[in-house]
C-alpha atoms as an extended CHARMM CRD file, in Angstrom:
* protein
*
       119  EXT
         1         1  GLY       CA            -12.1090000000       23.1890000000        2.9660000000  PROA      1               0.0000000000
         2         2  ARG       CA            -10.7520000000       20.0180000000        1.4610000000  PROA      2               0.0000000000
         3         3  PRO       CA            -12.5200000000       18.4310000000       -1.4950000000  PROA      3               0.0000000000
         4         4  MET       CA            -14.5180000000       15.2950000000       -0.8380000000  PROA      4               0.0000000000
         5         5  PRO       CA            -12.7470000000       12.1060000000       -1.8820000000  PROA      5               0.0000000000
         6         6  VAL       CA            -14.0260000000       10.6020000000       -5.1020000000  PROA      6               0.0000000000
         7         7  GLU       CA            -15.4780000000        7.1170000000       -4.8500000000  PROA      7               0.0000000000
         8         8  LEU       CA            -14.8870000000        5.0880000000       -8.0080000000  PROA      8               0.0000000000
         9         9  SER       CA            -16.0960000000        1.6430000000       -8.8810000000  PROA      9               0.0000000000
        10        10  ALA       CA            -13.4880000000       -0.7810000000      -10.2200000000  PROA      10              0.0000000000
        11        11  SER       CA            -14.8960000000       -0.2350000000      -13.7030000000  PROA      11              0.0000000000
        12        12  GLN       CA            -14.6780000000        3.5620000000      -13.3750000000  PROA      12              0.0000000000
        13        13  ALA       CA            -11.1240000000        3.3510000000      -12.0210000000  PROA      13              0.0000000000
        14        14  LEU       CA            -10.0970000000        1.1590000000      -14.9500000000  PROA      14              0.0000000000
        15        15  ASN       CA            -11.8100000000        3.5170000000      -17.3910000000  PROA      15              0.0000000000
        16        16  LEU       CA             -9.8740000000        6.4230000000      -15.8740000000  PROA      16              0.0000000000
        17        17  TRP       CA             -6.5810000000        4.5310000000      -16.1430000000  PROA      17              0.0000000000
        18        18  HSD       CA             -7.4610000000        3.5370000000      -19.7180000000  PROA      18              0.0000000000
        19        19  SER       CA             -8.2910000000        7.0960000000      -20.8040000000  PROA      19              0.0000000000
        20        20  VAL       CA             -5.1920000000        8.5240000000      -19.0940000000  PROA      20              0.0000000000
        21        21  SER       CA             -2.9760000000        5.8490000000      -20.6870000000  PROA      21              0.0000000000
        22        22  LEU       CA             -4.4430000000        6.3940000000      -24.1540000000  PROA      22              0.0000000000
        23        23  GLU       CA             -4.0650000000       10.1500000000      -23.9620000000  PROA      23              0.0000000000
        24        24  GLN       CA             -0.5300000000        9.8980000000      -22.5500000000  PROA      24              0.0000000000
        25        25  VAL       CA              0.4900000000        7.6810000000      -25.4800000000  PROA      25              0.0000000000
        26        26  ARG       CA             -1.0610000000       10.1740000000      -27.9010000000  PROA      26              0.0000000000
        27        27  ILE       CA              0.6260000000       13.2700000000      -26.4900000000  PROA      27              0.0000000000
        28        28  ASP       CA              4.0050000000       11.9780000000      -25.2700000000  PROA      28              0.0000000000
        29        29  ASN       CA              6.3470000000        9.8280000000      -27.3410000000  PROA      29              0.0000000000
        30        30  ARG       CA              8.5780000000        8.8650000000      -24.4020000000  PROA      30              0.0000000000
        31        31  ASP       CA              6.4510000000        5.7530000000      -23.7170000000  PROA      31              0.0000000000
        32        32  LEU       CA              7.6110000000        4.9680000000      -20.1850000000  PROA      32              0.0000000000
        33        33  THR       CA              6.9660000000        1.5130000000      -18.7880000000  PROA      33              0.0000000000
        34        34  LEU       CA              4.8170000000        1.0450000000      -15.7150000000  PROA      34              0.0000000000
        35        35  ARG       CA              8.0050000000        0.2610000000      -13.7680000000  PROA      35              0.0000000000
        36        36  GLN       CA              9.6270000000        3.5150000000      -14.9520000000  PROA      36              0.0000000000
        37        37  ILE       CA              6.5370000000        5.5540000000      -14.0480000000  PROA      37              0.0000000000
        38        38  SER       CA              6.4410000000        3.8810000000      -10.6200000000  PROA      38              0.0000000000
        39        39  ILE       CA             10.0980000000        4.7540000000      -10.0370000000  PROA      39              0.0000000000
        40        40  LEU       CA              9.6000000000        8.3210000000      -11.2400000000  PROA      40              0.0000000000
        41        41  LEU       CA              6.5390000000        8.8310000000       -9.0320000000  PROA      41              0.0000000000
        42        42  HSD       CA              8.4200000000        7.4490000000       -6.0310000000  PROA      42              0.0000000000
        43        43  ILE       CA             11.3860000000        9.7630000000       -6.6170000000  PROA      43              0.0000000000
        44        44  TYR       CA              9.1210000000       12.7990000000       -6.8620000000  PROA      44              0.0000000000
        45        45  LEU       CA              6.5020000000       11.9850000000       -4.2030000000  PROA      45              0.0000000000
        46        46  VAL       CA              8.6400000000       10.4480000000       -1.4390000000  PROA      46              0.0000000000
        47        47  PRO       CA             11.2470000000       12.6700000000        0.2360000000  PROA      47              0.0000000000
        48        48  PRO       CA             14.8750000000       11.9710000000       -0.7950000000  PROA      48              0.0000000000
        49        49  PRO       CA             17.4340000000       10.5280000000       -0.6890000000  PROA      49              0.0000000000
        50        50  HSD       CA             16.7190000000        7.8200000000       -3.2610000000  PROA      50              0.0000000000
        51        51  THR       CA             19.2300000000        5.1050000000       -4.0810000000  PROA      51              0.0000000000
        52        52  VAL       CA             19.3310000000        2.2730000000       -6.5930000000  PROA      52              0.0000000000
        53        53  ARG       CA             19.4890000000       -0.1700000000       -3.6740000000  PROA      53              0.0000000000
        54        54  GLY       CA             16.5050000000        1.4630000000       -1.9580000000  PROA      54              0.0000000000
        55        55  LEU       CA             14.3730000000        1.5160000000       -5.1170000000  PROA      55              0.0000000000
        56        56  ALA       CA             15.2070000000       -2.1220000000       -5.8170000000  PROA      56              0.0000000000
        57        57  GLY       CA             13.9690000000       -3.0230000000       -2.3330000000  PROA      57              0.0000000000
        58        58  ILE       CA             10.7710000000       -0.9990000000       -2.6560000000  PROA      58              0.0000000000
        59        59  LEU       CA              9.8970000000       -2.4490000000       -6.0650000000  PROA      59              0.0000000000
        60        60  GLY       CA             11.0530000000       -5.9470000000       -5.1750000000  PROA      60              0.0000000000
        61        61  VAL       CA             13.4520000000       -6.2080000000       -8.1200000000  PROA      61              0.0000000000
        62        62  THR       CA             17.2140000000       -6.4450000000       -8.5570000000  PROA      62              0.0000000000
        63        63  LYS       CA             19.5380000000       -3.4520000000       -8.7570000000  PROA      63              0.0000000000
        64        64  PRO       CA             20.2950000000       -4.1260000000      -12.4660000000  PROA      64              0.0000000000
        65        65  VAL       CA             16.5520000000       -3.8630000000      -13.2110000000  PROA      65              0.0000000000
        66        66  ILE       CA             16.4800000000       -0.4270000000      -11.5520000000  PROA      66              0.0000000000
        67        67  THR       CA             19.6960000000        0.5880000000      -13.3330000000  PROA      67              0.0000000000
        68        68  ARG       CA             18.2220000000       -0.2490000000      -16.7500000000  PROA      68              0.0000000000
        69        69  ALA       CA             15.0790000000        1.7600000000      -15.9740000000  PROA      69              0.0000000000
        70        70  LEU       CA             17.1800000000        4.6940000000      -14.7530000000  PROA      70              0.0000000000
        71        71  ASP       CA             19.3860000000        4.5250000000      -17.8710000000  PROA      71              0.0000000000
        72        72  THR       CA             16.3280000000        5.1410000000      -20.0450000000  PROA      72              0.0000000000
        73        73  MET       CA             14.9000000000        7.8060000000      -17.7480000000  PROA      73              0.0000000000
        74        74  GLY       CA             18.2940000000        9.5140000000      -17.5370000000  PROA      74              0.0000000000
        75        75  ASP       CA             18.5540000000        9.5680000000      -21.3410000000  PROA      75              0.0000000000
        76        76  LEU       CA             15.1410000000       11.2850000000      -21.3780000000  PROA      76              0.0000000000
        77        77  GLY       CA             16.3240000000       13.8550000000      -18.8170000000  PROA      77              0.0000000000
        78        78  LEU       CA             13.7700000000       12.7670000000      -16.2030000000  PROA      78              0.0000000000
        79        79  VAL       CA             16.3320000000       11.8840000000      -13.4830000000  PROA      79              0.0000000000
        80        80  THR       CA             20.0460000000       12.2020000000      -12.7980000000  PROA      80              0.0000000000
        81        81  ARG       CA             22.3850000000        9.9200000000      -10.8650000000  PROA      81              0.0000000000
        82        82  SER       CA             25.5520000000       10.4670000000       -8.8920000000  PROA      82              0.0000000000
        83        83  ARG       CA             27.6880000000        8.5650000000       -6.4060000000  PROA      83              0.0000000000
        84        84  ASP       CA             26.9820000000        9.2200000000       -2.7510000000  PROA      84              0.0000000000
        85        85  ASP       CA             29.9430000000       11.2260000000       -1.4220000000  PROA      85              0.0000000000
        86        86  ARG       CA             29.5620000000        9.6020000000        2.0150000000  PROA      86              0.0000000000
        87        87  ASP       CA             29.2350000000        6.0180000000        0.7330000000  PROA      87              0.0000000000
        88        88  LYS       CA             30.6400000000        5.4230000000       -2.7510000000  PROA      88              0.0000000000
        89        89  ARG       CA             28.6990000000        2.1400000000       -2.9980000000  PROA      89              0.0000000000
        90        90  ASN       CA             25.4120000000        4.0670000000       -3.1540000000  PROA      90              0.0000000000
        91        91  VAL       CA             24.0890000000        5.7480000000       -6.2810000000  PROA      91              0.0000000000
        92        92  ILE       CA             21.8210000000        8.7040000000       -5.5040000000  PROA      92              0.0000000000
        93        93  ILE       CA             18.9500000000        9.4190000000       -7.8970000000  PROA      93              0.0000000000
        94        94  LYS       CA             17.8720000000       13.0410000000       -8.1640000000  PROA      94              0.0000000000
        95        95  ARG       CA             14.9490000000       14.9210000000       -9.6460000000  PROA      95              0.0000000000
        96        96  THR       CA             15.2010000000       17.1490000000      -12.7080000000  PROA      96              0.0000000000
        97        97  VAL       CA             13.1070000000       20.0380000000      -13.9700000000  PROA      97              0.0000000000
        98        98  GLU       CA             12.1460000000       17.9180000000      -16.9940000000  PROA      98              0.0000000000
        99        99  GLY       CA             10.9880000000       15.0840000000      -14.7280000000  PROA      99              0.0000000000
       100       100  ALA       CA              8.9630000000       17.4690000000      -12.5910000000  PROA      100             0.0000000000
       101       101  LEU       CA              7.2820000000       18.9150000000      -15.7010000000  PROA      101             0.0000000000
       102       102  TYR       CA              6.5450000000       15.4130000000      -17.0200000000  PROA      102             0.0000000000
       103       103  LEU       CA              4.7610000000       14.4620000000      -13.7990000000  PROA      103             0.0000000000
       104       104  GLU       CA              2.9820000000       17.8150000000      -13.5190000000  PROA      104             0.0000000000
       105       105  LYS       CA              1.5390000000       17.2710000000      -17.0140000000  PROA      105             0.0000000000
       106       106  LEU       CA              0.6330000000       13.6870000000      -16.1140000000  PROA      106             0.0000000000
       107       107  GLY       CA             -1.1370000000       14.9200000000      -12.9730000000  PROA      107             0.0000000000
       108       108  ASP       CA             -3.0410000000       17.5080000000      -15.0080000000  PROA      108             0.0000000000
       109       109  LEU       CA             -3.9970000000       14.8070000000      -17.5120000000  PROA      109             0.0000000000
       110       110  ILE       CA             -5.3280000000       12.5560000000      -14.7270000000  PROA      110             0.0000000000
       111       111  ILE       CA             -7.3990000000       15.4440000000      -13.3360000000  PROA      111             0.0000000000
       112       112  ASP       CA             -8.7200000000       16.2890000000      -16.8090000000  PROA      112             0.0000000000
       113       113  GLN       CA             -9.6380000000       12.6980000000      -17.6350000000  PROA      113             0.0000000000
       114       114  GLY       CA            -11.1550000000       12.2100000000      -14.1800000000  PROA      114             0.0000000000
       115       115  ARG       CA            -13.4650000000       15.1830000000      -14.7440000000  PROA      115             0.0000000000
       116       116  LYS       CA            -14.6720000000       13.5540000000      -17.9570000000  PROA      116             0.0000000000
       117       117  LEU       CA            -15.7600000000       10.3990000000      -16.1450000000  PROA      117             0.0000000000
       118       118  SER       CA            -19.4920000000        9.9930000000      -15.7600000000  PROA      118             0.0000000000
       119       119  ILE       CA            -19.6740000000        9.4050000000      -12.0260000000  PROA      119             0.0000000000
């Protein structure tokens, strides 16, 4: 069967986020911003296609803000971008193996730190 959902207090949730953040900073020197992590999670958890315009709308920011975040994430190999063949105005953001591994490790870290919580 499915595992029971975990009920956390606000304090426990913040402690989990704190421990995950601390450990992520210790083990990974890429130091993504919260905006970049949000974009990366969206690209990997929500079915494609993903566009700069679409991400800007979802995050409530301008397209240049998304472009700057994607520039950094592209340099790190976490995403790639290409023009939409059907509509050259759209830039399609795609997943990479490196990005998938980054999020898999982050997911494992969250699970590990969650198990350490005294619930």
